[in-house]
Coordinates of C-alpha atoms (C1' of nucleotides) in Angstrom, one line a residue:
Chain A
M1 CA -42.7 48.6 25.7
R2 CA -44.5 49.9 28.7
Q3 CA -46.3 47.9 31.1
P4 CA -49.6 48.0 32.7
S5 CA -50.5 51.5 33.1
G6 CA -52.6 51.4 30.0
G7 CA -52.3 54.8 30.0
E8 CA -52.9 58.0 28.7
S9 CA -53.6 59.3 25.5
C10 CA -55.0 61.6 23.2
A11 CA -58.1 62.0 21.3
P12 CA -59.7 63.2 18.2
S13 CA -62.3 65.5 17.4
C14 CA -65.2 63.3 18.0
I15 CA -65.2 64.1 21.7
H16 CA -68.0 63.7 24.1
P17 CA -70.3 66.6 24.4
I18 CA -70.0 66.3 28.1
A19 CA -66.9 68.3 28.2
P20 CA -67.3 71.3 30.2
D21 CA -65.6 74.4 28.9
D22 CA -63.6 74.5 31.9
G23 CA -63.4 72.2 34.7
A24 CA -64.9 74.5 37.2
C25 CA -68.0 72.5 37.6
R26 CA -66.3 69.4 38.6
A27 CA -65.7 70.5 42.1
P28 CA -67.2 67.6 43.9
F29 CA -64.6 65.3 42.5
S30 CA -61.6 66.9 43.8
R31 CA -60.8 66.3 47.4
A32 CA -57.9 65.9 49.6
A33 CA -56.8 62.4 50.1
P34 CA -55.2 62.0 53.4
R35 CA -52.8 59.2 53.7
D36 CA -53.2 55.8 55.3
K37 CA -56.0 55.0 57.6
E38 CA -57.2 58.5 57.3
R39 CA -57.5 58.1 53.6
R40 CA -59.2 54.8 53.9
R41 CA -61.7 56.1 56.3
A42 CA -62.6 59.0 54.1
S43 CA -65.5 58.2 51.9
H44 CA -64.5 58.9 48.5
E45 CA -67.4 60.3 46.9
A46 CA -68.9 61.9 49.9
P47 CA -68.4 65.4 48.9
G48 CA -70.4 66.6 51.8
Q49 CA -69.6 70.0 50.6
I50 CA -71.3 72.4 48.4
V51 CA -72.6 70.7 45.4
P52 CA -73.7 73.1 42.7
T53 CA -77.1 72.4 41.5
T54 CA -75.9 72.3 38.0
V55 CA -73.8 69.4 38.8
L56 CA -76.6 67.5 40.5
E57 CA -78.7 68.0 37.4
R58 CA -76.1 66.4 35.3
M59 CA -75.7 63.6 37.8
P60 CA -75.5 60.7 35.3
K61 CA -72.4 62.2 33.7
D62 CA -70.7 63.3 36.8
V63 CA -68.4 60.5 36.7
V64 CA -66.4 59.9 33.5
T65 CA -63.5 57.6 33.4
R66 CA -61.4 56.5 30.5
F67 CA -58.9 53.8 29.4
A68 CA -56.2 55.2 27.2
P69 CA -53.9 52.5 25.8
S70 CA -51.3 53.2 23.2
P71 CA -51.6 50.8 20.2
T72 CA -48.0 49.6 20.2
G73 CA -48.9 46.1 21.2
F74 CA -51.7 43.9 22.4
L75 CA -53.9 44.5 25.4
H76 CA -51.8 43.0 28.1
I77 CA -52.9 41.9 31.5
G78 CA -51.9 45.0 33.4
G79 CA -53.8 47.2 30.9
A80 CA -56.8 44.9 31.2
R81 CA -56.9 45.4 34.9
T82 CA -56.6 49.2 34.5
A83 CA -59.4 49.1 32.0
L84 CA -61.5 46.9 34.4
F85 CA -61.0 49.3 37.3
N86 CA -62.0 52.3 35.2
W87 CA -65.0 50.4 33.9
L88 CA -66.1 49.3 37.4
Y89 CA -65.7 52.8 38.7
A90 CA -67.8 54.3 36.0
K91 CA -70.5 51.6 36.4
R92 CA -70.5 52.0 40.1
H93 CA -71.3 55.6 39.8
G94 CA -73.6 55.5 36.9
G95 CA -71.0 57.4 34.9
L96 CA -69.3 57.0 31.5
F97 CA -66.4 54.8 30.6
L98 CA -64.6 56.2 27.5
L99 CA -61.9 54.6 25.4
R100 CA -59.2 56.6 23.8
I101 CA -56.4 55.2 21.6
E102 CA -53.2 57.1 22.1
D103 CA -51.8 56.9 18.7
T104 CA -49.8 60.1 18.5
D105 CA -46.7 58.1 17.9
R106 CA -47.2 57.3 14.2
E107 CA -44.1 55.2 14.1
R108 CA -45.1 52.8 16.7
S109 CA -48.9 52.7 16.4
T110 CA -50.4 49.9 14.3
Q111 CA -53.8 49.0 13.2
G112 CA -53.2 45.5 14.3
A113 CA -52.6 46.6 17.8
I114 CA -55.7 48.8 17.7
D115 CA -57.8 45.8 16.6
A116 CA -56.2 43.6 19.2
I117 CA -57.1 46.1 22.0
L118 CA -60.7 46.6 20.9
D119 CA -61.1 42.8 20.5
G120 CA -59.6 42.2 23.9
M121 CA -61.9 44.7 25.5
R122 CA -64.9 43.2 24.0
W123 CA -63.9 39.7 25.0
L124 CA -63.4 40.8 28.5
G125 CA -66.8 42.4 28.5
L126 CA -65.6 45.9 29.1
D127 CA -67.9 47.9 26.9
W128 CA -67.1 51.6 26.4
D129 CA -69.5 54.5 25.9
G130 CA -69.6 56.4 22.7
D131 CA -67.1 56.2 19.9
V132 CA -63.5 55.4 20.4
T133 CA -61.4 58.6 20.5
Y134 CA -58.2 58.5 18.4
Q135 CA -55.7 60.9 19.8
F136 CA -53.9 61.6 16.6
S137 CA -57.0 63.1 15.1
R138 CA -56.9 65.7 17.7
A139 CA -53.4 67.0 17.0
P140 CA -54.7 70.4 15.7
R141 CA -56.5 71.0 19.0
H142 CA -53.3 70.1 20.9
R143 CA -51.3 72.5 18.8
E144 CA -53.9 75.2 19.4
I145 CA -53.5 74.8 23.1
A146 CA -49.8 74.9 22.9
E147 CA -50.0 78.1 21.0
E148 CA -52.4 79.5 23.5
L149 CA -50.0 78.7 26.3
L150 CA -47.3 80.4 24.3
A151 CA -49.4 83.5 23.9
R152 CA -50.2 83.6 27.5
G153 CA -46.5 83.4 28.4
K154 CA -46.9 80.1 30.1
A155 CA -44.7 78.4 27.6
Y156 CA -41.8 79.3 25.4
R157 CA -40.0 78.2 22.3
C158 CA -36.8 76.3 22.8
Y159 CA -34.1 75.9 20.1
A160 CA -31.7 73.6 22.0
S161 CA -30.3 70.9 19.8
A162 CA -30.4 67.2 20.6
Q163 CA -26.7 67.4 21.2
E164 CA -27.1 70.2 23.7
L165 CA -29.8 68.3 25.5
E166 CA -27.6 65.3 25.7
E167 CA -24.8 67.4 27.2
M168 CA -27.2 68.8 29.7
R169 CA -28.2 65.4 30.9
E170 CA -24.7 64.3 31.3
T171 CA -23.7 67.3 33.3
A172 CA -26.7 67.0 35.6
R173 CA -25.9 63.4 36.2
A174 CA -22.3 64.1 36.9
E175 CA -23.4 66.7 39.5
G176 CA -25.8 64.3 41.1
R177 CA -28.9 66.1 39.9
P178 CA -31.8 64.6 38.0
P179 CA -31.1 64.7 34.3
R180 CA -33.2 67.5 33.0
Y181 CA -33.5 70.5 30.7
D182 CA -31.8 73.5 32.2
G183 CA -34.2 76.1 31.0
R184 CA -31.7 77.9 28.8
W185 CA -34.4 79.3 26.5
R186 CA -36.8 80.1 29.2
D187 CA -36.1 83.8 29.4
R188 CA -34.3 84.4 26.1
S189 CA -35.6 86.8 23.7
P190 CA -37.2 85.5 20.5
E191 CA -34.7 87.6 18.5
E192 CA -32.0 85.3 19.5
A193 CA -33.6 82.4 17.8
P194 CA -31.2 80.7 15.5
E195 CA -31.9 80.5 11.8
G196 CA -33.4 77.5 10.3
I197 CA -34.1 75.6 13.4
A198 CA -37.6 74.5 14.2
P199 CA -38.2 75.0 17.9
V200 CA -40.1 72.9 20.4
I201 CA -42.5 74.5 22.8
R202 CA -41.8 73.9 26.5
L203 CA -43.9 74.6 29.5
K204 CA -42.7 77.1 32.1
T205 CA -42.8 75.1 35.3
P206 CA -42.3 76.6 38.7
Q207 CA -38.6 76.3 39.7
E208 CA -39.1 76.5 43.4
G209 CA -41.4 75.0 45.9
E210 CA -43.2 71.7 45.6
T211 CA -45.9 70.1 43.7
V212 CA -48.5 68.2 45.7
I213 CA -50.6 65.4 44.2
E214 CA -53.7 64.2 46.1
D215 CA -54.2 60.6 44.9
A216 CA -57.1 58.3 45.9
V217 CA -54.7 55.4 46.1
Q218 CA -51.3 56.9 46.8
G219 CA -52.5 59.5 49.2
R220 CA -50.7 62.8 49.3
V221 CA -47.5 62.7 47.3
V222 CA -45.1 65.6 47.2
F223 CA -42.5 66.3 44.5
P224 CA -39.8 68.9 44.7
N225 CA -40.2 71.4 41.8
K226 CA -36.5 71.5 41.2
D227 CA -36.9 68.0 39.8
I228 CA -39.5 68.9 37.3
D229 CA -38.1 70.5 34.3
D230 CA -39.6 72.6 31.5
F231 CA -40.8 69.6 29.5
V232 CA -41.8 69.7 25.9
L233 CA -45.4 70.2 24.9
L234 CA -45.1 70.5 21.2
R235 CA -42.4 68.8 19.2
S236 CA -40.4 70.7 16.5
D237 CA -42.5 69.0 13.8
G238 CA -45.7 70.4 15.4
A239 CA -46.8 67.1 16.9
P240 CA -48.0 67.2 20.5
T241 CA -46.2 65.2 23.2
Y242 CA -48.1 62.7 25.3
M243 CA -48.0 65.1 28.3
L244 CA -49.9 67.8 26.4
A245 CA -52.2 65.5 24.6
V246 CA -53.4 63.6 27.7
V247 CA -54.3 66.8 29.5
V248 CA -56.1 68.3 26.6
D249 CA -58.0 65.2 25.8
D250 CA -58.9 64.3 29.4
H251 CA -60.2 67.8 29.8
D252 CA -62.1 67.9 26.5
M253 CA -63.6 64.5 27.1
G254 CA -64.8 65.6 30.5
V255 CA -62.9 63.0 32.4
T256 CA -63.5 63.4 36.1
Q257 CA -61.5 60.5 37.4
I258 CA -58.2 59.2 36.1
I259 CA -57.3 55.6 37.1
R260 CA -54.0 54.5 35.6
G261 CA -50.8 52.6 36.4
D262 CA -48.5 54.2 39.0
D263 CA -45.8 54.4 36.5
H264 CA -47.6 57.6 35.7
L265 CA -47.4 59.1 39.1
T266 CA -44.6 61.4 38.4
N267 CA -46.3 62.5 35.2
A268 CA -49.2 63.5 37.3
A269 CA -47.0 66.2 38.8
R270 CA -46.0 67.5 35.4
Q271 CA -49.6 67.4 34.1
K272 CA -50.8 69.3 37.1
H273 CA -48.7 72.3 35.8
I274 CA -50.4 72.2 32.5
Y275 CA -53.8 72.2 34.1
E276 CA -52.8 75.1 36.2
A277 CA -51.3 77.1 33.3
L278 CA -54.6 76.6 31.4
G279 CA -56.7 77.4 34.4
W280 CA -58.5 74.0 34.0
Q281 CA -59.8 71.9 36.8
A282 CA -57.8 68.7 37.0
P283 CA -59.6 65.3 37.2
A284 CA -59.2 63.3 40.4
L285 CA -56.4 60.9 40.4
A286 CA -55.9 57.2 41.3
H287 CA -52.6 55.6 40.5
I288 CA -52.7 51.8 40.9
P289 CA -49.6 49.6 41.4
L290 CA -48.4 47.6 38.4
I291 CA -48.7 43.9 38.3
H292 CA -45.5 41.9 38.8
G293 CA -44.5 38.5 37.6
P294 CA -44.3 35.5 39.9
D295 CA -40.7 36.3 40.8
G296 CA -41.6 39.8 41.8
A297 CA -39.9 41.3 38.9
K298 CA -41.4 43.0 35.9
L299 CA -44.0 41.0 34.1
S300 CA -42.5 39.3 31.2
K301 CA -44.0 37.4 28.3
R302 CA -43.2 34.2 30.0
H303 CA -45.0 35.4 33.1
G304 CA -48.2 36.7 32.0
A305 CA -47.6 39.9 30.1
L306 CA -49.5 38.2 27.3
G307 CA -52.3 39.7 25.3
V308 CA -55.7 38.9 26.6
D309 CA -56.2 36.9 23.4
A310 CA -53.6 34.5 24.9
Y311 CA -55.8 34.0 28.0
R312 CA -58.7 33.3 25.7
A313 CA -56.6 30.7 23.9
M314 CA -55.7 29.1 27.2
G315 CA -59.3 28.5 27.9
Y316 CA -60.1 31.1 30.6
L317 CA -63.5 32.6 31.0
P318 CA -63.8 36.4 30.9
S319 CA -65.8 36.3 34.0
A320 CA -63.1 34.4 35.9
L321 CA -60.3 36.6 34.5
R322 CA -62.3 39.7 35.6
N323 CA -62.7 38.3 39.1
Y324 CA -59.1 37.4 39.4
L325 CA -57.9 40.7 38.1
L326 CA -60.2 42.5 40.6
R327 CA -58.8 40.6 43.5
L328 CA -55.2 41.5 42.4
G329 CA -54.7 44.6 44.4
W330 CA -58.2 45.2 45.6
S331 CA -60.0 43.4 48.3
Q332 CA -63.0 43.6 50.5
G333 CA -62.4 41.5 53.6
D334 CA -62.0 37.8 52.9
R335 CA -64.3 37.7 50.0
E336 CA -62.9 36.0 46.9
F337 CA -65.8 35.7 44.4
F338 CA -67.7 38.6 42.9
S339 CA -70.2 38.3 40.1
T340 CA -70.1 41.2 37.7
A341 CA -73.0 42.9 39.4
E342 CA -71.4 42.4 42.8
M343 CA -68.1 43.9 41.8
I344 CA -69.8 46.9 40.4
E345 CA -71.7 47.3 43.7
A346 CA -68.6 46.8 45.8
F347 CA -65.8 48.5 43.9
D348 CA -64.2 51.5 45.4
L349 CA -60.9 53.3 45.1
D350 CA -60.1 53.3 48.8
S351 CA -59.7 49.6 48.9
I352 CA -57.0 49.5 46.2
H353 CA -53.7 48.6 47.7
R354 CA -50.5 50.5 47.2
S355 CA -48.3 47.5 47.0
P356 CA -47.8 45.7 43.8
A357 CA -49.2 42.2 43.4
R358 CA -47.7 39.2 41.6
F359 CA -49.6 37.4 38.9
D360 CA -50.4 33.8 39.8
F361 CA -51.6 31.5 37.1
V362 CA -52.4 28.8 39.5
K363 CA -54.9 30.8 41.4
L364 CA -56.4 32.1 38.2
E365 CA -56.8 28.5 37.1
N366 CA -58.5 27.6 40.3
M367 CA -60.9 30.5 40.0
N368 CA -61.6 29.6 36.4
G369 CA -62.5 26.1 37.6
H370 CA -65.0 27.5 40.0
Y371 CA -66.6 29.6 37.2
L372 CA -66.6 26.6 34.9
R373 CA -68.5 24.4 37.4
D374 CA -70.8 27.2 38.3
T375 CA -71.9 27.5 34.7
D376 CA -74.8 25.4 33.8
D377 CA -74.3 22.7 31.2
A378 CA -76.2 24.2 28.4
D379 CA -74.5 27.6 28.8
L380 CA -71.1 26.0 29.2
L381 CA -71.6 24.0 26.0
A382 CA -72.6 27.2 24.2
T383 CA -69.5 29.0 25.5
L384 CA -67.3 26.1 24.6
L385 CA -68.6 25.9 21.1
A386 CA -68.2 29.6 20.6
S387 CA -64.7 29.4 21.9
L388 CA -63.5 26.5 19.8
P389 CA -61.9 28.7 17.1
Y390 CA -59.6 30.2 19.7
L391 CA -58.7 27.2 21.7
E392 CA -55.7 24.9 21.2
G393 CA -57.0 21.9 19.2
G394 CA -60.4 23.5 19.1
Q395 CA -60.5 23.6 15.3
A396 CA -60.1 19.9 15.0
I397 CA -62.9 19.4 17.4
A398 CA -65.1 21.9 15.6
R399 CA -64.6 20.0 12.3
K400 CA -65.8 16.7 13.8
L401 CA -68.8 18.3 15.5
D402 CA -72.1 17.0 14.2
E403 CA -75.5 16.9 15.9
R404 CA -74.7 13.5 17.5
R405 CA -71.4 14.7 18.8
K406 CA -73.0 17.8 20.2
A407 CA -75.6 15.8 22.0
Q408 CA -72.9 13.6 23.5
L409 CA -70.9 16.6 24.5
A410 CA -74.0 18.0 26.2
A411 CA -74.7 14.8 28.0
A412 CA -71.1 14.5 29.2
M413 CA -70.7 18.1 30.2
S414 CA -71.5 17.8 33.9
G415 CA -69.0 15.0 34.3
L416 CA -66.5 16.8 32.2
K417 CA -66.6 20.2 33.8
A418 CA -66.1 18.8 37.3
R419 CA -62.7 17.7 36.1
A420 CA -61.6 20.8 34.2
K421 CA -60.2 24.1 35.2
T422 CA -60.1 25.6 31.7
L423 CA -62.0 25.2 28.5
N424 CA -58.9 23.5 27.1
E425 CA -59.0 20.9 29.7
L426 CA -62.7 20.5 28.9
V427 CA -61.8 19.8 25.3
D428 CA -59.1 17.5 26.3
G429 CA -61.4 15.6 28.6
A430 CA -64.0 15.3 25.8
G431 CA -61.4 13.7 23.6
F432 CA -62.8 10.2 23.9
L433 CA -66.0 11.3 22.3
F434 CA -64.1 12.3 19.1
A435 CA -61.6 9.6 19.0
E436 CA -61.7 7.1 16.1
R437 CA -61.5 3.4 16.6
P438 CA -59.3 1.7 17.3
L439 CA -58.6 4.0 20.2
P440 CA -55.0 5.1 20.9
L441 CA -54.2 4.2 24.5
D442 CA -52.1 6.4 26.6
A443 CA -49.3 4.7 28.6
K444 CA -51.2 4.3 31.8
A445 CA -54.3 3.0 30.1
A446 CA -52.2 0.5 28.2
A447 CA -50.5 -0.7 31.4
L448 CA -53.9 -1.2 32.9
L449 CA -55.0 -3.6 30.1
T450 CA -53.2 -6.7 31.3
P451 CA -54.1 -10.1 29.9
K452 CA -56.1 -10.7 33.0
A453 CA -57.9 -7.4 32.8
R454 CA -58.8 -8.2 29.2
E455 CA -60.3 -11.5 30.3
G456 CA -62.5 -9.6 32.7
L457 CA -63.6 -7.4 29.8
A458 CA -64.2 -10.5 27.7
A459 CA -66.5 -11.9 30.4
L460 CA -68.3 -8.6 30.6
T461 CA -68.9 -7.9 27.0
P462 CA -71.5 -10.6 26.2
R463 CA -73.5 -9.6 29.2
L464 CA -73.5 -6.0 28.2
A465 CA -74.4 -6.9 24.7
A466 CA -77.4 -8.8 26.0
L467 CA -78.8 -5.8 27.8
E468 CA -82.3 -4.8 26.6
E469 CA -82.1 -1.3 27.9
W470 CA -78.7 0.5 27.7
S471 CA -78.3 3.1 30.3
A472 CA -75.9 4.1 33.1
A473 CA -78.0 2.2 35.6
T474 CA -78.4 -1.0 33.7
T475 CA -74.8 -1.2 32.7
E476 CA -73.7 -0.5 36.2
A477 CA -75.8 -3.3 37.5
V478 CA -74.2 -5.7 35.1
V479 CA -70.6 -4.6 35.8
R480 CA -71.2 -4.9 39.5
E481 CA -72.7 -8.3 39.1
I482 CA -69.8 -9.6 37.0
A483 CA -67.2 -8.1 39.4
A484 CA -68.9 -10.0 42.2
S485 CA -69.1 -13.3 40.4
L486 CA -65.4 -12.9 39.3
G487 CA -64.6 -12.2 42.9
V488 CA -62.8 -8.9 42.1
K489 CA -63.3 -5.4 43.3
L490 CA -65.4 -3.1 41.1
G491 CA -62.4 -1.0 40.3
D492 CA -60.6 -4.0 38.9
L493 CA -63.2 -4.2 36.3
A494 CA -64.1 -0.6 35.9
Q495 CA -60.6 0.7 35.3
P496 CA -59.8 -1.6 32.4
L497 CA -63.3 -0.8 31.1
R498 CA -62.4 2.9 31.2
A499 CA -59.1 2.3 29.5
A500 CA -60.8 0.4 26.7
L501 CA -63.6 2.9 26.2
T502 CA -61.6 6.2 26.6
G503 CA -58.0 5.2 26.1
R504 CA -57.3 7.0 29.4
T505 CA -57.3 6.2 33.1
T506 CA -59.3 9.3 33.8
S507 CA -62.7 10.2 32.6
P508 CA -66.2 11.0 33.8
G509 CA -68.0 8.3 35.6
I510 CA -67.6 5.1 33.6
F511 CA -71.3 4.2 33.5
D512 CA -72.0 7.7 32.2
V513 CA -69.4 7.1 29.5
L514 CA -71.0 3.8 28.6
A515 CA -74.4 5.5 28.3
I516 CA -73.1 8.5 26.3
L517 CA -71.1 6.4 23.9
G518 CA -74.0 4.1 23.3
R519 CA -74.3 0.4 22.9
E520 CA -72.8 0.0 19.5
E521 CA -69.7 2.2 20.0
S522 CA -69.1 0.9 23.5
L523 CA -69.2 -2.7 22.4
A524 CA -67.0 -2.0 19.4
R525 CA -64.4 -0.3 21.6
L526 CA -64.5 -3.3 24.0
A527 CA -64.1 -5.7 21.2
D528 CA -61.0 -3.8 20.1
Q529 CA -59.4 -4.7 23.4
A530 CA -60.6 -8.3 23.6
P531 CA -57.9 -10.9 24.5
S532 CA -57.8 -12.3 20.9
S533 CA -57.3 -8.9 19.4
A534 CA -54.7 -8.1 22.0
Q535 CA -52.8 -11.2 20.9
R536 CA -53.1 -10.2 17.3
A537 CA -51.7 -6.9 18.2
Chain B
rG1 C1' -27.2 59.1 40.7
rC2 C1' -31.7 62.0 42.0
rG3 C1' -37.0 61.8 43.1
rC4 C1' -41.4 59.0 44.3
rC5 C1' -43.9 54.4 45.9
rC6 C1' -44.0 49.7 48.4
rA7 C1' -42.9 45.8 52.4
rU8 C1' -48.2 40.1 56.9
rC9 C1' -47.7 32.5 55.3
rG10 C1' -44.5 30.4 48.7
rU11 C1' -48.7 33.6 46.2
rC12 C1' -53.4 36.9 46.7
rU13 C1' -54.9 39.0 51.1
rA14 C1' -57.8 40.2 56.5
rG15 C1' -55.8 43.4 60.0
rA16 C1' -57.2 50.7 61.2
rG17 C1' -52.7 50.3 69.3
rG18 C1' -55.1 45.7 73.3
rC19 C1' -60.5 41.5 69.9
rC20 C1' -53.9 38.2 67.2
rU21 C1' -52.9 31.9 70.3
rA22 C1' -52.2 36.8 63.4
rG23 C1' -57.9 35.0 60.1
rG24 C1' -59.4 33.6 54.8
rA25 C1' -58.2 31.9 49.7
rC26 C1' -54.7 29.5 46.1
rG27 C1' -50.8 26.1 46.4
rU28 C1' -48.5 22.0 49.4
rC29 C1' -49.2 17.6 52.8
rG30 C1' -52.6 14.1 55.3
rC31 C1' -57.5 11.9 56.0
rC32 C1' -62.7 11.0 54.3
rC33 C1' -65.9 10.2 50.1
rU34 C1' -65.1 7.0 45.7
rU35 C1' -65.0 2.6 39.8
rU36 C1' -60.4 6.5 38.0
rC37 C1' -59.4 11.5 38.1
rA38 C1' -61.6 15.5 39.8
rC39 C1' -65.4 17.8 42.8
rG40 C1' -66.7 18.1 47.9
rG41 C1' -65.7 17.6 53.3
rC42 C1' -62.2 17.6 57.4
rG43 C1' -57.3 18.6 59.2
rA44 C1' -51.9 20.1 59.1
rA45 C1' -47.4 22.8 58.1
rA46 C1' -46.7 27.9 56.6
rA47 C1' -46.0 35.1 57.6
rC48 C1' -46.0 40.3 60.6
rA49 C1' -38.1 42.0 56.4
rC50 C1' -34.4 44.1 60.2
rG51 C1' -33.1 48.0 63.9
rG52 C1' -34.4 51.9 66.8
rG53 C1' -38.1 54.9 69.0
rU54 C1' -43.5 56.5 70.9
rU55 C1' -46.8 53.9 74.3
rC56 C1' -48.8 50.6 80.1
rG57 C1' -49.1 47.8 75.4
rA58 C1' -47.1 47.5 68.7
rU59 C1' -48.4 43.6 62.8
rU60 C1' -50.8 48.3 63.5
rC61 C1' -47.8 55.1 64.7
rC62 C1' -42.7 57.6 63.8
rC63 C1' -37.4 57.3 62.1
rG64 C1' -33.6 54.6 59.9
rU65 C1' -31.6 50.2 57.3
rU66 C1' -32.3 46.5 53.8
rG67 C1' -34.9 44.7 49.8
rG68 C1' -38.2 45.5 45.6
rG69 C1' -40.8 48.7 42.0
rC70 C1' -41.6 53.1 39.1
rG71 C1' -40.0 57.7 37.0
rC72 C1' -36.1 61.0 35.2
rG73 C1' -37.1 61.5 26.0
rC74 C1' -38.9 66.2 20.7
rC75 C1' -42.1 57.4 23.9
rA76 C1' -46.6 56.8 25.7

RNA sequence: GCGCCCAUCGUCUAGAGGCCUAGGACGUCGCCCUUUCACGGCGAAAACACGGGUUCGAUUCCCGUUGGGCGCGCCA
């Protein structure tokens, strides 16, 4: 399956009314994109030129972007970034961000994939304008355009068989030419059409010269026309190809700016010929590099080509994922963190890099940790509770959550979040609140509870039990006092205490743990680890 | 094979001919803080792929090499 581009697509009949009848009024969005520094210096939207009044009047809709995934799988990370960039660009310019599902391939499209994509978009916070456009529903329109091209002599019927096509490719390859259709039906008379063979419709593309693409990210890219063949617009069964559908849908939806994976760069050259044949104004282009795996190769499942639902399950926050994705291939000086409002304000096409970036889970995690700690306790608790159904082990926690547990979680949140990079780690760290007595001890905690350590706890227990007021402050005073009288360091007493109360060697501040657990539970957990019970065990 | 794109620390990146003794972030290592682990603070190691040009001067411009990526369907 294809990677990040997140592509192209097609659309139904419920298009946006914005669609101009022809692209003529989109002039301000086409511009030359000089390469390199030149290109970076050039302000992108500064048309500077003649802006027709009509355009100004329709200002809010002058920018229309779209995300057009094909529903053959989940919404993967590359697609998510493409969607994010389109979303940001639309927001930045007060435009529209449309969603189109490219489901022309009936064999491979599934409802499950569509649901996963919509769900992923919502989770990421990438809301789209208007209704989702389903490309398949627009097939009649695509056919109509193909017929029109035929009528205008811009396209022709081709009766070549699959076998002939295969031979052509082999020959071309053998001769060191790009494998492509040789145009054998381009100028043949319709009378020569063989009986009983349903033809495809191919576009007549120029055979000489070159095709120039002006791309906001790639700059000026030139393709020799000899490498662009007369590609298929309409299949023999009357279904449109991707190439035709994208162009027609983008046009009808009024898309002004295409932002997609650079795996579509060569398609841009083909599509340009369709626009020209139709006399339509083509949208401005921006082809962004794909995301690579940690080893520089294609993103694989093991790497990160997971559905965004997997990122949710791993405990990442949408805000952190958005920030990380933004910084992958786009930068503004040294700045690392951008709130949603800030990224909308700062986003631009000129700062997108041309080189592909590798996906780094470790950095994502670090960033997620920052977002976690920056979220205030109450909000984080709410987020955590809402995420429980999706997190590993979250269901079990959810089942045990009663009002008391919730209050304890809330109280522990600040200590917990400082130690967590993901919601999963937050859940893990909160484990001691949900553990049942007698607590299971992990290996390190068990090793800490030596006979001597247990004696220390035994000395401590009655003093804690005698406390009139049970709080972090009062328990701390007692523990410090006992440590002093025993002639040991505070840690010598605090660590066994932590082991006894949490079963771990790591936890929030131990006096906070004492306070949150409460007198009864704390003393009971301590009693479980008293010397006598240790012997019994 | 043909076409197109790319190339600064391990990774994400700053850099727009002299400001570079190449900066920041993640990661790594060390120190500090400290009841643990984190957080936080301080510090260290760590890069301009290679070769030719152009220039008084190249990380920055040009060419080539090497390496990587993408495309070449009646898939999208």
